[in-house]
PDB file of C-alpha atoms in Angstrom:
ATOM      1  CA  MET A 192      11.213  -4.909   6.054  1.00 75.00           C
ATOM      2  CA  ILE A 193      10.661  -8.755   4.293  1.00 86.00           C
ATOM      3  CA  PRO A 194      10.205 -11.500   6.703  1.00 90.00           C
ATOM      4  CA  ASP A 195      12.326 -14.373   7.142  1.00 92.00           C
ATOM      5  CA  SER A 196       9.876 -16.640   6.035  1.00 91.00           C
ATOM      6  CA  LEU A 197       8.531 -14.791   3.110  1.00 92.00           C
ATOM      7  CA  LYS A 198      12.443 -14.167   1.889  1.00 90.00           C
ATOM      8  CA  GLN A 199      13.166 -17.876   2.320  1.00 91.00           C
ATOM      9  CA  LEU A 200      10.415 -18.909  -0.148  1.00 92.00           C
ATOM     10  CA  LEU A 201      11.677 -16.236  -2.756  1.00 94.00           C
ATOM     11  CA  SER A 202      15.199 -17.743  -2.471  1.00 93.00           C
ATOM     12  CA  HIS A 203      13.627 -20.767  -3.997  1.00 94.00           C
ATOM     13  CA  VAL A 204      11.955 -19.101  -7.197  1.00 94.00           C
ATOM     14  CA  ASP A 205      13.323 -18.784 -10.193  1.00 93.00           C
ATOM     15  CA  GLY A 206      10.929 -16.688 -12.489  1.00 93.00           C
ATOM     16  CA  HIS A 207       7.030 -16.588 -10.993  1.00 94.00           C
ATOM     17  CA  GLN A 208       5.250 -19.049  -8.676  1.00 95.00           C
ATOM     18  CA  ARG A 209       2.594 -19.587  -6.431  1.00 97.00           C
ATOM     19  CA  ALA A 210       3.068 -20.369  -2.871  1.00 96.00           C
ATOM     20  CA  THR A 211       1.403 -20.195   0.629  1.00 95.00           C
ATOM     21  CA  TRP A 212       2.705 -17.866   3.489  1.00 93.00           C
ATOM     22  CA  GLU A 213       0.852 -17.285   6.788  1.00 91.00           C
ATOM     23  CA  GLY A 214      -1.832 -19.499   5.294  1.00 91.00           C
ATOM     24  CA  ARG A 215      -2.155 -16.936   2.571  1.00 93.00           C
ATOM     25  CA  ASP A 216      -2.170 -17.759  -1.021  1.00 96.00           C
ATOM     26  CA  VAL A 217       0.749 -15.548  -2.882  1.00 97.00           C
ATOM     27  CA  ALA A 218       2.200 -15.032  -6.116  1.00 98.00           C
ATOM     28  CA  LEU A 219       6.219 -14.797  -5.788  1.00 98.00           C
ATOM     29  CA  PHE A 220       8.582 -13.252  -8.476  1.00 97.00           C
ATOM     30  CA  ASN A 221      12.303 -13.485  -8.591  1.00 96.00           C
ATOM     31  CA  MET A 222      13.608 -12.274 -11.635  1.00 95.00           C
ATOM     32  CA  ALA A 223      16.377 -10.552 -13.295  1.00 94.00           C
ATOM     33  CA  TRP A 224      15.033  -6.922 -12.279  1.00 96.00           C
ATOM     34  CA  GLY A 225      14.496  -8.030  -8.735  1.00 96.00           C
ATOM     35  CA  GLU A 226      12.120  -9.258  -6.353  1.00 97.00           C
ATOM     36  CA  MET A 227       8.020  -9.091  -5.699  1.00 98.00           C
ATOM     37  CA  ALA A 228       5.690 -10.656  -3.572  1.00 98.00           C
ATOM     38  CA  ILE A 229       1.797 -10.128  -4.329  1.00 98.00           C
ATOM     39  CA  SER A 230      -0.748 -11.703  -1.521  1.00 97.00           C
ATOM     40  CA  LEU A 231      -4.033 -13.049  -3.316  1.00 97.00           C
ATOM     41  CA  GLN A 232      -5.801 -11.939  -0.209  1.00 96.00           C
ATOM     42  CA  GLY A 233      -6.342  -8.298  -0.712  1.00 95.00           C
ATOM     43  CA  ALA A 234      -4.284  -8.108  -4.229  1.00 97.00           C
ATOM     44  CA  GLN A 235      -1.840  -6.668  -1.838  1.00 97.00           C
ATOM     45  CA  VAL A 236       2.228  -6.197  -3.041  1.00 98.00           C
ATOM     46  CA  LEU A 237       3.895  -7.448   0.216  1.00 97.00           C
ATOM     47  CA  HIS A 238       7.840  -7.161  -1.322  1.00 98.00           C
ATOM     48  CA  PHE A 239       9.564  -5.162  -4.001  1.00 98.00           C
ATOM     49  CA  GLN A 240      13.062  -5.357  -4.342  1.00 97.00           C
ATOM     50  CA  PRO A 241      15.090  -3.881  -7.046  1.00 97.00           C
ATOM     51  CA  THR A 242      18.256  -5.935  -8.341  1.00 95.00           C
ATOM     52  CA  ASP A 243      21.236  -4.084  -6.245  1.00 92.00           C
ATOM     53  CA  ASP A 244      18.581  -2.228  -3.741  1.00 96.00           C
ATOM     54  CA  THR A 245      16.981  -3.022  -0.485  1.00 95.00           C
ATOM     55  CA  GLY A 246      13.380  -3.375  -0.271  1.00 96.00           C
ATOM     56  CA  TRP A 247      11.479  -0.741  -0.807  1.00 97.00           C
ATOM     57  CA  LEU A 248       8.320  -1.974   1.769  1.00 97.00           C
ATOM     58  CA  CYS A 249       7.975  -3.260   5.243  1.00 94.00           C
ATOM     59  CA  VAL A 250       5.368  -6.074   6.290  1.00 94.00           C
ATOM     60  CA  THR A 251       4.942  -7.491   9.342  1.00 90.00           C
ATOM     61  CA  PRO A 252       6.131 -11.048   9.801  1.00 89.00           C
ATOM     62  CA  THR A 253       3.232 -11.924  11.879  1.00 83.00           C
ATOM     63  CA  PRO A 254      -0.065 -10.956  10.096  1.00 84.00           C
ATOM     64  CA  GLN A 255      -3.681 -11.625  11.933  1.00 82.00           C
ATOM     65  CA  ALA A 256      -5.131 -14.886  11.178  1.00 80.00           C
ATOM     66  CA  LEU A 257      -7.595 -14.815   8.273  1.00 80.00           C
ATOM     67  CA  PRO A 258      -9.509 -13.234   7.479  1.00 79.00           C
ATOM     68  CA  GLY A 259      -7.862 -10.489   8.902  1.00 82.00           C
ATOM     69  CA  ALA A 260      -5.796  -7.994   6.893  1.00 82.00           C
ATOM     70  CA  ILE A 261      -2.149  -7.853   6.810  1.00 90.00           C
ATOM     71  CA  ARG A 262      -0.319  -4.769   8.288  1.00 88.00           C
ATOM     72  CA  GLY A 263       2.296  -3.688   5.701  1.00 94.00           C
ATOM     73  CA  GLY A 264       3.086  -3.676   1.726  1.00 96.00           C
ATOM     74  CA  ILE A 265       0.526  -1.934  -0.167  1.00 97.00           C
ATOM     75  CA  PRO A 266      -3.093  -2.506   1.271  1.00 96.00           C
ATOM     76  CA  LEU A 267      -5.602  -1.300  -0.623  1.00 95.00           C
ATOM     77  CA  CYS A 268      -8.394   0.663   0.864  1.00 92.00           C
ATOM     78  CA  TRP A 269     -11.620   0.547  -1.659  1.00 92.00           C
ATOM     79  CA  PRO A 270     -14.170   1.587  -1.912  1.00 90.00           C
ATOM     80  CA  TRP A 271     -13.604   3.692   1.338  1.00 86.00           C
ATOM     81  CA  PHE A 272     -10.951   5.039   3.409  1.00 84.00           C
ATOM     82  CA  ALA A 273     -11.328   5.066   6.913  1.00 79.00           C
ATOM     83  CA  ASP A 274     -14.831   5.531   7.733  1.00 75.00           C
ATOM     84  CA  GLU A 275     -15.629   7.394   4.670  1.00 64.00           C
ATOM     85  CA  ARG A 276     -18.148   4.289   4.258  1.00 58.00           C
ATOM     86  CA  TYR A 277     -20.935   6.754   5.820  1.00 55.00           C
ATOM     87  CA  ALA A 278     -21.127   8.685   2.672  1.00 57.00           C
ATOM     88  CA  ASP A 279     -22.171   5.456   0.785  1.00 61.00           C
ATOM     89  CA  GLU A 280     -25.793   4.686   0.394  1.00 58.00           C
ATOM     90  CA  SER A 281     -25.382   1.280  -0.736  1.00 60.00           C
ATOM     91  CA  PRO A 282     -26.166  -1.931   1.140  1.00 57.00           C
ATOM     92  CA  GLU A 283     -22.422  -2.165   1.615  1.00 61.00           C
ATOM     93  CA  ARG A 284     -21.791   0.773   3.516  1.00 65.00           C
ATOM     94  CA  ASN A 285     -21.558  -1.151   6.614  1.00 66.00           C
ATOM     95  CA  GLY A 286     -18.764  -3.178   5.950  1.00 71.00           C
ATOM     96  CA  PRO A 287     -15.036  -2.787   7.637  1.00 76.00           C
ATOM     97  CA  PHE A 288     -12.613  -0.320   8.304  1.00 77.00           C
ATOM     98  CA  HIS A 289     -10.826   0.816   5.081  1.00 80.00           C
ATOM     99  CA  GLY A 290     -13.007  -0.999   2.661  1.00 85.00           C
ATOM    100  CA  LEU A 291     -13.597  -4.091   1.524  1.00 89.00           C
ATOM    101  CA  ALA A 292     -10.723  -5.101  -1.096  1.00 92.00           C
ATOM    102  CA  ARG A 293      -8.204  -5.878   1.614  1.00 90.00           C
ATOM    103  CA  HIS A 294     -10.115  -8.413   2.927  1.00 91.00           C
ATOM    104  CA  ALA A 295     -11.357 -10.421   0.046  1.00 93.00           C
ATOM    105  CA  MET A 296      -9.800 -13.023  -2.446  1.00 96.00           C
ATOM    106  CA  TRP A 297      -8.510 -11.999  -5.659  1.00 98.00           C
ATOM    107  CA  ARG A 298      -7.590 -13.929  -8.892  1.00 97.00           C
ATOM    108  CA  LEU A 299      -4.497 -13.866 -10.767  1.00 97.00           C
ATOM    109  CA  ASP A 300      -5.913 -12.962 -14.408  1.00 97.00           C
ATOM    110  CA  ALA A 301      -2.878 -12.441 -16.165  1.00 97.00           C
ATOM    111  CA  VAL A 302       0.745 -12.073 -15.777  1.00 96.00           C
ATOM    112  CA  ASP A 303       2.808 -10.405 -18.658  1.00 95.00           C
ATOM    113  CA  ASP A 304       6.625 -11.015 -18.289  1.00 91.00           C
ATOM    114  CA  HIS A 305       8.810  -9.201 -20.545  1.00 85.00           C
ATOM    115  CA  ALA A 306      12.572  -8.489 -20.323  1.00 80.00           C
ATOM    116  CA  GLU A 307      12.341  -5.228 -18.695  1.00 86.00           C
ATOM    117  CA  GLY A 308       9.904  -6.027 -15.954  1.00 94.00           C
ATOM    118  CA  ILE A 309       6.380  -7.506 -15.280  1.00 97.00           C
ATOM    119  CA  GLU A 310       2.668  -6.875 -15.438  1.00 98.00           C
ATOM    120  CA  VAL A 311      -0.034  -8.138 -13.488  1.00 98.00           C
ATOM    121  CA  HIS A 312      -3.871  -8.309 -13.770  1.00 99.00           C
ATOM    122  CA  LEU A 313      -5.901  -9.204 -10.460  1.00 98.00           C
ATOM    123  CA  SER A 314      -9.975  -9.091 -10.079  1.00 98.00           C
ATOM    124  CA  PRO A 315     -11.852  -9.966  -7.022  1.00 97.00           C
ATOM    125  CA  GLU A 316     -13.142 -13.729  -6.983  1.00 95.00           C
ATOM    126  CA  GLU A 317     -16.681 -12.513  -5.987  1.00 93.00           C
ATOM    127  CA  ARG A 318     -18.398  -9.217  -6.710  1.00 91.00           C
ATOM    128  CA  LEU A 319     -17.450  -6.880  -3.816  1.00 88.00           C
ATOM    129  CA  HIS A 320     -19.981  -4.277  -4.184  1.00 87.00           C
ATOM    130  CA  SER A 321     -23.385  -4.220  -5.672  1.00 85.00           C
ATOM    131  CA  GLN A 322     -22.558  -0.966  -7.964  1.00 88.00           C
ATOM    132  CA  LEU A 323     -18.957  -0.812  -8.041  1.00 91.00           C
ATOM    133  CA  THR A 324     -16.329  -3.381 -10.107  1.00 94.00           C
ATOM    134  CA  ALA A 325     -12.528  -2.857  -9.011  1.00 95.00           C
ATOM    135  CA  ARG A 326      -9.644  -4.517 -10.540  1.00 97.00           C
ATOM    136  CA  VAL A 327      -5.904  -4.484  -9.905  1.00 98.00           C
ATOM    137  CA  VAL A 328      -2.823  -3.596 -12.383  1.00 98.00           C
ATOM    138  CA  ILE A 329       0.659  -4.146 -10.724  1.00 98.00           C
ATOM    139  CA  GLN A 330       3.802  -3.303 -12.934  1.00 98.00           C
ATOM    140  CA  ALA A 331       7.568  -3.738 -11.754  1.00 98.00           C
ATOM    141  CA  ASN A 332      10.861  -3.578 -12.792  1.00 97.00           C
ATOM    142  CA  ALA A 333      14.124  -2.350 -11.868  1.00 96.00           C
ATOM    143  CA  GLN A 334      13.336   1.346 -11.433  1.00 96.00           C
ATOM    144  CA  ARG A 335       9.472   1.147 -10.852  1.00 97.00           C
ATOM    145  CA  LEU A 336       6.879   0.060  -8.906  1.00 98.00           C
ATOM    146  CA  ASN A 337       3.110   1.230 -10.162  1.00 98.00           C
ATOM    147  CA  VAL A 338      -0.232  -0.244  -8.723  1.00 98.00           C
ATOM    148  CA  GLU A 339      -3.592   1.126 -10.068  1.00 97.00           C
ATOM    149  CA  ILE A 340      -6.667   0.380  -8.850  1.00 96.00           C
ATOM    150  CA  ILE A 341      -9.493   0.566 -11.447  1.00 96.00           C
ATOM    151  CA  SER A 342     -12.912   1.250 -10.440  1.00 94.00           C
ATOM    152  CA  GLU A 343     -16.300   1.267 -12.470  1.00 94.00           C
ATOM    153  CA  ASN A 344     -19.837   2.171 -11.588  1.00 93.00           C
ATOM    154  CA  ILE A 345     -21.883  -0.265 -12.936  1.00 93.00           C
ATOM    155  CA  GLY A 346     -25.375   1.079 -11.579  1.00 90.00           C
ATOM    156  CA  ASP A 347     -27.426   3.997 -12.907  1.00 90.00           C
ATOM    157  CA  ALA A 348     -27.063   6.113 -10.084  1.00 88.00           C
ATOM    158  CA  PRO A 349     -24.151   8.293  -8.998  1.00 89.00           C
ATOM    159  CA  ILE A 350     -22.038   6.918  -5.479  1.00 85.00           C
ATOM    160  CA  LYS A 351     -19.460   8.500  -3.532  1.00 84.00           C
ATOM    161  CA  THR A 352     -16.282   6.290  -3.291  1.00 85.00           C
ATOM    162  CA  SER A 353     -12.782   7.203  -1.837  1.00 86.00           C
ATOM    163  CA  GLY A 354      -9.689   5.135  -1.805  1.00 89.00           C
ATOM    164  CA  ALA A 355      -6.093   5.134  -1.088  1.00 92.00           C
ATOM    165  CA  LEU A 356      -2.993   2.365  -1.469  1.00 95.00           C
ATOM    166  CA  HIS A 357      -1.829   2.896   1.923  1.00 93.00           C
ATOM    167  CA  THR A 358       1.966   2.198   1.592  1.00 96.00           C
ATOM    168  CA  TYR A 359       4.271   0.971   4.616  1.00 95.00           C
ATOM    169  CA  LEU A 360       7.466   2.151   3.033  1.00 96.00           C
ATOM    170  CA  ALA A 361      10.836   0.771   4.307  1.00 95.00           C
ATOM    171  CA  VAL A 362      12.922   3.169   5.387  1.00 94.00           C
ATOM    172  CA  ASN A 363      16.666   3.279   6.868  1.00 92.00           C
ATOM    173  CA  GLU A 364      16.177   5.075   9.879  1.00 92.00           C
ATOM    174  CA  ALA A 365      12.816   7.354  10.395  1.00 92.00           C
ATOM    175  CA  HIS A 366      14.053  10.139  12.456  1.00 93.00           C
ATOM    176  CA  GLN A 367      16.394  10.772   9.618  1.00 94.00           C
ATOM    177  CA  CYS A 368      13.431  11.068   6.916  1.00 97.00           C
ATOM    178  CA  ARG A 369      12.963  14.151   4.967  1.00 97.00           C
ATOM    179  CA  LEU A 370       9.972  14.692   2.877  1.00 98.00           C
ATOM    180  CA  GLU A 371      10.198  17.307  -0.135  1.00 98.00           C
ATOM    181  CA  GLY A 372       7.220  18.463  -2.264  1.00 98.00           C
ATOM    182  CA  LEU A 373       4.818  18.930   0.472  1.00 98.00           C
ATOM    183  CA  ALA A 374       5.540  22.734   0.808  1.00 98.00           C
ATOM    184  CA  GLY A 375       2.580  25.015   0.816  1.00 98.00           C
ATOM    185  CA  ALA A 376       0.057  22.235   0.989  1.00 98.00           C
ATOM    186  CA  ARG A 377      -2.824  22.661   3.540  1.00 98.00           C
ATOM    187  CA  TYR A 378      -3.247  19.642   5.790  1.00 98.00           C
ATOM    188  CA  LEU A 379      -5.264  18.281   8.577  1.00 96.00           C
ATOM    189  CA  ASP A 380      -3.576  16.917  11.566  1.00 97.00           C
ATOM    190  CA  LYS A 381      -5.254  14.105  13.415  1.00 94.00           C
ATOM    191  CA  LEU A 382      -2.855  14.302  16.348  1.00 95.00           C
ATOM    192  CA  ARG A 383      -4.198  17.683  16.738  1.00 96.00           C
ATOM    193  CA  GLY A 384      -7.824  17.177  16.602  1.00 96.00           C
ATOM    194  CA  PHE A 385      -7.685  17.609  13.008  1.00 95.00           C
ATOM    195  CA  ALA A 386      -6.520  21.067  13.039  1.00 98.00           C
ATOM    196  CA  GLU A 387      -5.753  22.677   9.717  1.00 98.00           C
ATOM    197  CA  SER A 388      -2.081  24.045   9.041  1.00 98.00           C
ATOM    198  CA  GLU A 389       0.270  25.065   6.190  1.00 98.00           C
ATOM    199  CA  GLN A 390       3.323  23.076   5.490  1.00 98.00           C
ATOM    200  CA  GLN A 391       6.442  25.260   5.830  1.00 97.00           C
ATOM    201  CA  GLY A 392       9.411  23.616   3.774  1.00 97.00           C
ATOM    202  CA  THR A 393      10.390  20.575   4.092  1.00 98.00           C
ATOM    203  CA  LEU A 394       8.917  18.183   6.397  1.00 98.00           C
ATOM    204  CA  ALA A 395      11.475  16.279   8.903  1.00 97.00           C
ATOM    205  CA  ILE A 396      10.094  13.069  10.812  1.00 95.00           C
ATOM    206  CA  ARG A 397      11.137  13.561  14.676  1.00 94.00           C
ATOM    207  CA  GLY A 398       8.112  11.672  15.978  1.00 93.00           C
ATOM    208  CA  PRO A 399       4.447  10.487  15.515  1.00 94.00           C
ATOM    209  CA  VAL A 400       3.123  11.909  12.356  1.00 96.00           C
ATOM    210  CA  ASP A 401      -0.585  11.579  11.082  1.00 95.00           C
ATOM    211  CA  ARG A 402      -1.450  14.293   8.326  1.00 96.00           C
ATOM    212  CA  ILE A 403      -3.874  14.157   5.455  1.00 96.00           C
ATOM    213  CA  TYR A 404      -2.186  16.851   3.063  1.00 98.00           C
ATOM    214  CA  HIS A 405      -4.246  18.054   0.051  1.00 97.00           C
ATOM    215  CA  THR A 406      -2.261  17.812  -3.013  1.00 96.00           C
ATOM    216  CA  ASN A 407      -1.537  16.007  -5.955  1.00 94.00           C
ATOM    217  CA  GLU A 408       2.127  16.394  -6.283  1.00 96.00           C
ATOM    218  CA  ALA A 409       4.802  14.177  -5.987  1.00 97.00           C
ATOM    219  CA  VAL A 410       6.848  13.438  -3.302  1.00 98.00           C
ATOM    220  CA  LEU A 411      10.592  12.594  -2.614  1.00 98.00           C
ATOM    221  CA  LEU A 412      11.315  10.722   0.873  1.00 98.00           C
ATOM    222  CA  ASN A 413      14.616  10.620   1.503  1.00 98.00           C
ATOM    223  CA  ASP A 414      16.243   8.748   4.167  1.00 95.00           C
ATOM    224  CA  GLY A 415      19.692   9.534   4.601  1.00 94.00           C
ATOM    225  CA  GLN A 416      20.844   6.359   2.186  1.00 94.00           C
ATOM    226  CA  ARG A 417      18.426   6.596  -0.814  1.00 95.00           C
ATOM    227  CA  THR A 418      15.615   8.884  -1.785  1.00 97.00           C
ATOM    228  CA  LEU A 419      12.440   7.559  -3.311  1.00 97.00           C
ATOM    229  CA  ARG A 420       9.818   9.123  -5.376  1.00 98.00           C
ATOM    230  CA  ILE A 421       5.912   8.640  -4.555  1.00 97.00           C
ATOM    231  CA  GLY A 422       3.833   9.993  -7.496  1.00 96.00           C
ATOM    232  CA  LYS A 423       0.189   9.406  -8.158  1.00 94.00           C
ATOM    233  CA  GLN A 424      -2.536  10.251 -10.250  1.00 92.00           C
ATOM    234  CA  SER A 425      -6.398  10.568  -9.848  1.00 89.00           C
ATOM    235  CA  SER A 426      -5.626  11.716  -6.410  1.00 91.00           C
ATOM    236  CA  ASP A 427      -6.257  14.986  -4.484  1.00 91.00           C
ATOM    237  CA  SER A 428      -4.537  13.968  -0.815  1.00 94.00           C
ATOM    238  CA  THR A 429      -1.384  12.447   0.491  1.00 96.00           C
ATOM    239  CA  VAL A 430      -1.027  10.751   3.995  1.00 95.00           C
ATOM    240  CA  VAL A 431       1.696  11.052   5.958  1.00 97.00           C
ATOM    241  CA  TRP A 432       1.923   8.566   8.965  1.00 94.00           C
ATOM    242  CA  HIS A 433       4.466   7.488  10.968  1.00 92.00           C
ATOM    243  CA  PRO A 434       3.199   6.189  14.533  1.00 89.00           C
ATOM    244  CA  ASP A 435       6.469   6.393  16.284  1.00 83.00           C
ATOM    245  CA  SER A 436       6.907   4.140  19.245  1.00 73.00           C
ATOM    246  CA  ASP A 437       2.712   4.140  19.619  1.00 63.00           C
ATOM    247  CA  LEU A 438       3.021   0.548  17.552  1.00 59.00           C
ATOM    248  CA  PRO A 439      -0.215  -1.470  16.438  1.00 58.00           C
ATOM    249  CA  SER A 440      -0.037  -4.886  18.418  1.00 56.00           C
ATOM    250  CA  ASP A 441       0.641  -6.977  15.058  1.00 52.00           C
ATOM    251  CA  THR A 442       3.731  -4.779  14.666  1.00 57.00           C
ATOM    252  CA  PRO A 443       7.420  -5.920  15.763  1.00 51.00           C
ATOM    253  CA  ALA A 444       8.851  -3.668  18.111  1.00 50.00           C
ATOM    254  CA  ASP A 445      11.851  -2.543  16.387  1.00 54.00           C
ATOM    255  CA  ALA A 446       9.582  -1.192  13.646  1.00 52.00           C
ATOM    256  CA  ALA A 447       9.416   2.235  15.074  1.00 49.00           C
ATOM    257  CA  LYS A 448      12.551   2.921  13.287  1.00 53.00           C
ATOM    258  CA  GLN A 449      11.672   1.777   9.797  1.00 50.00           C
TER     259      GLN A 449
END
């Protein structure tokens, strides 16, 4: 859910403007179609709420001090996810967990505002990788939020990369959540030593979950009050993660339900 401090900033916005939240430069949008907040550290969507709906994302009210990453919203994991940097033979291979993008400062290159929604373009202020470039395009309207990472290899040799949109979805009650669209998919269960299994039917959240599903299909998330469709392109895996009561230290105690 949205922190009160960020909600208060948005309440004073009519249209879109820049502001500072928890020491970070943010772009705020309060439009006819809804609200959105983007941190320019990490080009990270922190909040999205269509008009006549509740927020789709949750974010910690107490993020780590800069240059620490923000837990919540949609962190960009690029050009590697988790520890996959070890497959990268570039000079940047010893960088931080989940990649370089979420710690970097990004510039707001363009905002295309129209009656139906908005399109925001961002790029890093400094080169993040010797062989790769990245830019981000965010599209939002009253029915849809789309985040795209566009990566280009400008070097002479092939390079292995990975990435993720590490989305923290806000739900009414985690233990009421059901995910459809995973049936028949093979997955690795990180809580069982990466044991491989096949999903049987609908996935119901009843406790901690940390799985990597090998699928490119869209998923429907129903929390008992609404259903969100989570689609993707150019991705062959879906991570389902819910820590339950084993929460990270920078997460509020009541987040286990959300």
